[in-house]
C-alpha positions as CSV (number, residue, x, y, z in Angstrom):
1,M,0.1,-0.1,-0.6
2,P,1.3,3.7,-1.0
3,T,2.6,6.1,1.9
4,D,1.8,9.3,2.0
5,N,4.9,10.8,0.3
6,A,6.2,14.5,0.1
7,N,5.9,13.9,-3.8
8,A,2.6,13.4,-3.5
9,V,1.3,16.5,-3.8
10,T,2.3,19.7,-6.3
11,V,0.5,22.9,-6.0
12,T,0.9,25.7,-8.1
13,R,-0.5,28.9,-8.7
14,D,-3.8,27.2,-10.9
15,E,-3.9,23.6,-10.0
16,I,-3.1,21.2,-6.9
17,V,-1.5,18.3,-8.4
18,V,-2.1,14.7,-6.6
19,R,0.0,11.7,-7.5
20,L,-2.7,8.6,-5.6
21,N,-0.6,5.8,-6.2
22,Q,2.1,8.1,-3.1
23,L,-1.0,8.5,-1.0
24,A,-2.4,6.8,1.1
25,A,-5.8,8.4,2.4
26,L,-7.1,8.3,-0.7
27,Q,-6.4,4.5,-2.3
28,T,-10.6,3.3,-1.2
29,P,-13.5,5.2,-2.0
30,N,-15.6,6.4,1.3
31,S,-12.1,8.5,2.4
32,M,-10.9,11.7,2.1
33,H,-7.7,13.4,2.6
34,V,-7.0,17.6,3.4
35,L,-4.4,19.4,2.3
36,G,-5.0,21.1,5.4
37,E,-2.1,24.6,3.7
38,Q,-4.6,24.9,0.8
39,Q,-8.1,24.3,3.0
40,V,-8.9,21.7,0.6
41,A,-11.0,18.5,1.2
42,I,-11.1,15.4,-1.3
43,L,-12.8,12.8,-1.8
44,R,-13.3,9.2,-3.4
45,V,-16.6,8.9,-3.6
46,G,-16.5,5.7,-5.6
47,E,-13.9,3.5,-7.7
48,A,-12.8,6.6,-10.1
49,D,-14.7,9.4,-8.3
50,Y,-12.7,12.3,-6.9
51,R,-14.7,15.8,-5.8
52,A,-12.5,18.2,-4.0
53,F,-14.1,21.6,-1.7
54,T,-12.8,23.5,0.7
55,N,-12.5,22.4,4.0
56,V,-14.3,25.9,5.5
57,C,-17.1,25.0,6.9
58,T,-20.2,28.1,5.9
59,H,-20.9,28.6,9.3
60,A,-18.2,30.5,11.4
61,G,-14.9,29.1,9.4
62,C,-14.1,26.2,11.3
63,G,-12.0,23.8,9.6
64,I,-13.6,20.1,8.6
65,Y,-11.5,17.2,9.2
66,I,-14.0,14.3,9.2
67,F,-15.5,12.2,6.3
68,A,-17.9,9.5,7.5
69,G,-21.5,8.3,6.3
70,Q,-20.8,9.7,3.3
71,R,-20.7,13.7,5.3
72,L,-18.9,15.9,5.8
73,R,-19.1,16.9,9.7
74,C,-17.2,20.3,11.0
75,Q,-16.8,19.3,14.5
76,C,-17.3,23.6,15.8
77,H,-21.2,23.7,15.8
78,G,-22.1,19.9,13.7
79,S,-23.1,21.3,10.2
80,E,-22.9,18.7,7.7
81,F,-23.2,18.7,4.5
82,D,-23.3,15.6,1.7
83,V,-20.7,14.8,-0.7
84,N,-22.1,17.3,-3.5
85,G,-21.0,20.0,-0.6
86,T,-24.4,20.8,0.1
87,N,-25.4,21.7,3.6
88,V,-28.0,19.1,4.9
89,A,-27.6,19.8,8.9
90,G,-26.8,22.8,10.7
91,P,-26.3,26.0,11.0
92,A,-24.3,26.4,7.9
93,P,-25.8,28.0,5.9
94,S,-24.5,27.8,2.0
95,P,-23.0,24.9,0.9
96,L,-18.7,24.0,0.3
97,R,-17.0,25.9,-2.7
98,R,-16.6,22.7,-5.2
99,Y,-13.9,22.6,-7.0
100,A,-13.5,21.0,-10.8
101,V,-11.5,18.2,-10.8
102,T,-9.9,15.8,-13.7
103,F,-8.8,12.3,-13.1
104,D,-6.2,10.6,-15.3
105,S,-6.5,6.8,-14.3
106,S,-3.1,5.9,-17.0
107,A,-0.6,8.5,-14.5
108,Q,-2.7,7.8,-11.3
109,E,-3.4,11.8,-10.7
110,L,-5.9,14.1,-10.2
111,R,-6.0,17.5,-11.1
112,I,-7.7,19.9,-9.4
113,A,-8.6,23.8,-10.8
114,R,-7.9,26.0,-8.1
115,G,-9.5,29.1,-9.9
């Protein structure tokens, strides 16, 4: 199984590139990895279905680091977001910002647009 590697993620002004074969956290569906400095949560919700959102809760700006039962959960005040980023429980007034993700299966890379 891959282990987390310093070369697993490259960040540029326009995009984030994630080399999945070097990142253990996203090896199975229903998993999440947070890029803390970029405030981005990457979800793997299916075999080849990856999604990326801001991990900043729209209620009070807390970081979201919990993904369980197909929900992103804010530990500060209990807001919950589904795998589309839609606010479905708690005090969050709006959905999470979603980023465009391109999955290259042959290279085992994700490209996340930062615009």
